[in-house]
């Protein structure tokens, strides 16, 4: 429920909050597949009124890079153990928090021109993280914050990219790995809850200032990352 509200507020964040819990409860790579299915449903539900605000130039670069990253991440998903996935989740979340804090400390409030190489590299990393961990958000959001996109443009661009990344990732999972029946059953139960929560978050987004929201999310993310690392190491 909390993860869905955060997703609706910011346009990202469901996997960051839910990944460690899903891996702990399910205890297999099926947790990543469940994240992919739920996130695809949420992204499709939210994208309607937002897609027109997406930065088309950045989006094309993300997609181009993801075409390389998606199959690469699938290889990692197939060979990694659950403990390794948990460890990667914790490290990725804490790196995301650290990068966001550093960016906030030096942010001048100006918008810079997004580079081609940076956009493509971000797409590669985000694509790989989609198929391996079910979370393309961290590299995409850090990049968009770095180039100074507004809150609305960031939400629209990430959600539009997520529709592509999660849909392509699910197809690759179906063809190359297979998706167990339990994943679909769990998704049938959790998707309605996540979509309701994301709708609530979407309505609340206009009432929360970017400063208050960012501080709150970063604190929660830091706690989630520490928990995931502790779970993997113990």
CSV table of C-alpha atoms in Angstrom, one decimal:
chain,number,residue,atom,x,y,z
A,1,UNK,CA,0.0,0.0,0.0
A,2,UNK,CA,2.8,2.4,1.0
A,3,UNK,CA,4.8,1.5,-2.1
A,4,UNK,CA,1.8,2.1,-4.4
A,5,UNK,CA,1.2,5.6,-2.8
A,6,UNK,CA,4.9,6.5,-3.3
A,7,UNK,CA,4.7,5.3,-6.9
A,8,UNK,CA,1.7,7.5,-7.6
A,9,UNK,CA,3.3,10.5,-5.9
A,10,UNK,CA,6.6,10.4,-7.6
A,11,UNK,CA,6.1,8.2,-10.7
A,12,UNK,CA,8.6,5.7,-9.3
A,13,UNK,CA,9.4,3.9,-6.1
A,14,UNK,CA,7.2,0.8,-5.9
A,15,UNK,CA,10.0,-1.6,-6.5
A,16,UNK,CA,12.4,0.2,-4.2
A,17,UNK,CA,10.0,-0.3,-1.3
A,18,UNK,CA,8.6,-3.7,-2.2
A,19,UNK,CA,11.6,-5.5,-3.6
A,20,UNK,CA,13.2,-6.5,-0.3
A,21,UNK,CA,9.9,-7.6,1.3
A,22,UNK,CA,8.9,-9.7,-1.8
A,23,UNK,CA,12.3,-11.4,-1.9
A,24,UNK,CA,12.0,-12.1,1.8
A,25,UNK,CA,8.5,-13.5,1.6
A,26,UNK,CA,8.7,-15.4,-1.7
A,27,UNK,CA,12.4,-16.4,-1.4
A,28,UNK,CA,13.0,-16.8,-5.1
A,29,UNK,CA,13.5,-14.9,-8.4
A,30,UNK,CA,9.7,-15.1,-8.8
A,31,UNK,CA,9.7,-12.0,-6.5
A,32,UNK,CA,11.3,-10.0,-9.3
A,33,UNK,CA,8.7,-11.3,-11.8
A,34,UNK,CA,5.9,-10.3,-9.5
A,35,UNK,CA,7.4,-6.8,-9.2
A,36,UNK,CA,7.5,-6.5,-13.0
A,37,UNK,CA,3.9,-7.5,-13.5
A,38,UNK,CA,2.6,-5.2,-10.7
A,39,UNK,CA,4.7,-2.3,-11.9
A,40,UNK,CA,3.6,-2.7,-15.5
A,41,UNK,CA,-0.1,-2.6,-14.4
A,42,UNK,CA,0.6,0.6,-12.2
A,43,UNK,CA,2.5,2.3,-15.0
A,44,UNK,CA,-0.3,1.6,-17.5
A,45,UNK,CA,-2.9,2.9,-15.1
A,46,UNK,CA,-1.1,6.2,-14.4
A,47,UNK,CA,0.4,7.0,-17.8
A,48,UNK,CA,-2.8,8.3,-19.4
A,49,UNK,CA,-2.8,12.0,-18.3
A,50,UNK,CA,0.9,12.2,-17.9
A,51,UNK,CA,2.5,10.9,-21.1
A,52,UNK,CA,2.1,14.2,-23.0
A,53,UNK,CA,4.6,15.8,-20.5
A,54,UNK,CA,7.3,13.3,-21.1
A,55,UNK,CA,10.6,14.5,-22.5
A,56,UNK,CA,10.6,12.8,-25.9
A,57,UNK,CA,14.4,13.3,-26.5
A,58,UNK,CA,15.4,11.7,-23.2
A,59,UNK,CA,12.8,9.0,-23.6
A,60,UNK,CA,14.2,7.9,-27.0
A,61,UNK,CA,17.7,7.6,-25.5
A,62,UNK,CA,16.5,5.6,-22.5
A,63,UNK,CA,14.7,3.2,-24.8
A,64,UNK,CA,17.7,2.9,-27.1
A,65,UNK,CA,19.9,2.0,-24.2
A,66,UNK,CA,17.4,-0.4,-22.7
A,67,UNK,CA,17.4,-2.5,-25.8
A,68,UNK,CA,20.9,-3.5,-24.8
A,69,UNK,CA,20.4,-3.6,-21.1
A,70,UNK,CA,17.3,-5.7,-20.9
A,71,UNK,CA,18.8,-9.0,-22.3
A,72,UNK,CA,22.0,-8.4,-20.2
A,73,UNK,CA,19.9,-8.1,-17.0
A,74,UNK,CA,18.1,-11.3,-17.8
A,75,UNK,CA,21.4,-13.2,-17.8
A,76,UNK,CA,22.1,-11.9,-14.3
A,77,UNK,CA,18.6,-12.8,-13.2
A,78,UNK,CA,19.1,-16.4,-14.3
A,79,UNK,CA,22.4,-17.0,-12.6
A,80,UNK,CA,22.0,-15.0,-9.3
A,81,UNK,CA,20.9,-16.5,-6.0
A,82,UNK,CA,18.1,-14.9,-3.9
A,83,UNK,CA,20.7,-13.6,-1.4
A,84,UNK,CA,22.6,-12.0,-4.2
A,85,UNK,CA,19.5,-10.3,-5.5
A,86,UNK,CA,18.7,-9.0,-2.0
A,87,UNK,CA,22.3,-7.7,-1.7
A,88,UNK,CA,22.0,-5.9,-5.0
A,89,UNK,CA,18.7,-4.4,-4.0
A,90,UNK,CA,20.2,-2.9,-0.9
A,91,UNK,CA,23.3,-1.6,-2.6
A,92,UNK,CA,21.2,-0.1,-5.5
A,93,UNK,CA,18.8,1.7,-3.1
A,94,UNK,CA,21.6,3.1,-0.9
A,95,UNK,CA,23.6,4.3,-4.0
A,96,UNK,CA,20.4,6.0,-5.3
A,97,UNK,CA,19.9,7.7,-1.9
A,98,UNK,CA,23.5,8.8,-1.8
A,99,UNK,CA,23.4,10.2,-5.4
A,100,UNK,CA,20.2,12.0,-4.7
A,101,UNK,CA,21.5,13.6,-1.5
A,102,UNK,CA,24.7,14.7,-3.3
A,103,UNK,CA,22.7,16.1,-6.1
A,104,UNK,CA,20.5,18.1,-3.7
A,105,UNK,CA,23.5,19.5,-2.0
A,106,UNK,CA,25.0,21.0,-5.1
A,107,UNK,CA,21.7,21.7,-7.0
A,108,UNK,CA,21.6,25.2,-8.4
A,109,UNK,CA,18.0,24.9,-9.5
A,110,UNK,CA,18.9,25.3,-13.2
A,111,UNK,CA,18.1,22.9,-16.0
A,112,UNK,CA,21.0,21.5,-18.0
A,113,UNK,CA,21.1,19.9,-21.4
A,114,UNK,CA,20.7,16.1,-21.3
A,115,UNK,CA,23.7,14.4,-23.1
A,116,UNK,CA,23.3,11.6,-25.6
A,117,UNK,CA,25.9,9.3,-24.0
A,118,UNK,CA,24.5,9.8,-20.5
A,119,UNK,CA,20.9,9.1,-21.7
A,120,UNK,CA,21.9,5.9,-23.5
A,121,UNK,CA,24.1,4.7,-20.6
A,122,UNK,CA,21.2,5.3,-18.2
A,123,UNK,CA,18.9,3.3,-20.5
A,124,UNK,CA,21.4,0.4,-20.6
A,125,UNK,CA,21.6,0.4,-16.8
A,126,UNK,CA,17.9,0.8,-16.2
A,127,UNK,CA,17.1,-1.9,-18.7
A,128,UNK,CA,19.5,-4.3,-17.0
A,129,UNK,CA,18.0,-3.5,-13.6
A,130,UNK,CA,14.5,-4.1,-14.9
A,131,UNK,CA,15.0,-7.7,-15.9
A,132,UNK,CA,17.4,-8.6,-13.1
A,133,UNK,CA,15.8,-6.7,-10.1
A,134,UNK,CA,12.5,-5.3,-11.4
A,135,UNK,CA,13.5,-1.7,-10.8
A,136,UNK,CA,14.5,0.6,-13.6
A,137,UNK,CA,13.7,3.7,-11.5
A,138,UNK,CA,17.0,4.6,-9.7
A,139,UNK,CA,19.3,5.3,-12.7
A,140,UNK,CA,16.5,7.0,-14.7
A,141,UNK,CA,15.4,9.3,-11.8
A,142,UNK,CA,19.0,10.2,-10.8
A,143,UNK,CA,19.7,11.2,-14.5
A,144,UNK,CA,16.5,13.2,-14.8
A,145,UNK,CA,17.3,15.0,-11.5
A,146,UNK,CA,20.8,15.7,-12.7
A,147,UNK,CA,19.5,17.4,-15.9
A,148,UNK,CA,17.0,19.4,-13.8
A,149,UNK,CA,13.7,18.2,-15.2
A,150,UNK,CA,10.7,19.4,-13.3
A,151,UNK,CA,8.6,17.2,-11.1
A,152,UNK,CA,5.9,16.7,-13.7
A,153,UNK,CA,8.3,16.0,-16.5
A,154,UNK,CA,10.2,13.6,-14.4
A,155,UNK,CA,7.1,11.6,-13.4
A,156,UNK,CA,5.8,11.6,-17.0
A,157,UNK,CA,9.2,10.5,-18.5
A,158,UNK,CA,9.8,7.8,-16.0
A,159,UNK,CA,6.3,6.3,-16.2
A,160,UNK,CA,6.4,6.3,-20.0
A,161,UNK,CA,9.8,4.6,-20.0
A,162,UNK,CA,8.5,2.1,-17.4
A,163,UNK,CA,5.7,1.0,-19.7
A,164,UNK,CA,8.2,0.0,-22.3
A,165,UNK,CA,10.8,-1.4,-19.9
A,166,UNK,CA,8.4,-3.5,-17.9
A,167,UNK,CA,6.5,-4.7,-20.9
A,168,UNK,CA,9.7,-5.8,-22.8
A,169,UNK,CA,11.0,-7.4,-19.6
A,170,UNK,CA,7.9,-9.4,-19.0
A,171,UNK,CA,8.0,-10.7,-22.6
A,172,UNK,CA,11.6,-11.7,-22.2
A,173,UNK,CA,10.8,-13.4,-18.9
A,174,UNK,CA,8.0,-15.3,-20.5
A,175,UNK,CA,10.0,-16.4,-23.5
A,176,UNK,CA,13.4,-17.1,-21.9
A,177,UNK,CA,12.6,-18.1,-18.3
A,178,UNK,CA,8.9,-18.7,-17.9
A,179,UNK,CA,6.6,-17.2,-15.3
A,180,UNK,CA,5.1,-19.6,-12.8
A,181,UNK,CA,1.4,-19.8,-12.1
A,182,UNK,CA,1.9,-18.5,-8.5
A,183,UNK,CA,3.3,-15.3,-9.9
A,184,UNK,CA,0.0,-14.6,-11.7
A,185,UNK,CA,-2.1,-15.6,-8.7
A,186,UNK,CA,-0.1,-13.3,-6.4
A,187,UNK,CA,-0.4,-10.5,-9.0
A,188,UNK,CA,-4.1,-11.0,-9.2
A,189,UNK,CA,-4.4,-10.2,-5.5
A,190,UNK,CA,-1.8,-7.5,-5.2
A,191,UNK,CA,-2.4,-5.5,-8.5
A,192,UNK,CA,-5.8,-4.0,-7.4
A,193,UNK,CA,-4.3,-2.9,-4.1
A,194,UNK,CA,-1.2,-1.4,-5.7
A,195,UNK,CA,-3.3,0.4,-8.4
A,196,UNK,CA,-5.7,1.8,-5.7
A,197,UNK,CA,-2.7,3.0,-3.7
A,198,UNK,CA,-1.0,4.6,-6.7
A,199,UNK,CA,-4.3,6.4,-7.6
A,200,UNK,CA,-4.3,7.9,-4.1
A,201,UNK,CA,-0.7,8.9,-4.5
A,202,UNK,CA,-1.4,10.5,-7.8
A,203,UNK,CA,-4.1,12.6,-6.3
A,204,UNK,CA,-1.9,13.7,-3.4
A,205,UNK,CA,1.0,14.6,-5.7
A,206,UNK,CA,-0.2,18.2,-6.3
A,207,UNK,CA,-0.5,18.8,-2.5
A,208,UNK,CA,3.0,17.8,-1.5
A,209,UNK,CA,5.9,20.1,-2.0
A,210,UNK,CA,8.9,18.7,-3.8
A,211,UNK,CA,11.2,19.5,-0.9
A,212,UNK,CA,9.1,17.7,1.8
A,213,UNK,CA,8.4,14.8,-0.5
A,214,UNK,CA,12.1,14.3,-1.4
A,215,UNK,CA,13.3,14.4,2.2
A,216,UNK,CA,10.6,11.9,3.3
A,217,UNK,CA,11.2,9.5,0.5
A,218,UNK,CA,15.0,9.5,0.9
A,219,UNK,CA,14.6,8.7,4.6
A,220,UNK,CA,12.3,5.8,3.9
A,221,UNK,CA,14.5,4.6,1.1
A,222,UNK,CA,17.6,4.7,3.3
A,223,UNK,CA,15.8,2.5,5.9
A,224,UNK,CA,14.7,0.1,3.2
A,225,UNK,CA,18.2,-0.2,1.7
A,226,UNK,CA,19.7,-0.9,5.1
A,227,UNK,CA,17.1,-3.5,5.8
A,228,UNK,CA,17.7,-5.3,2.5
A,229,UNK,CA,21.5,-5.3,3.1
A,230,UNK,CA,21.0,-6.7,6.6
A,231,UNK,CA,18.7,-9.4,5.4
A,232,UNK,CA,21.1,-10.5,2.6
A,233,UNK,CA,24.1,-10.5,5.0
A,234,UNK,CA,22.4,-12.4,7.8
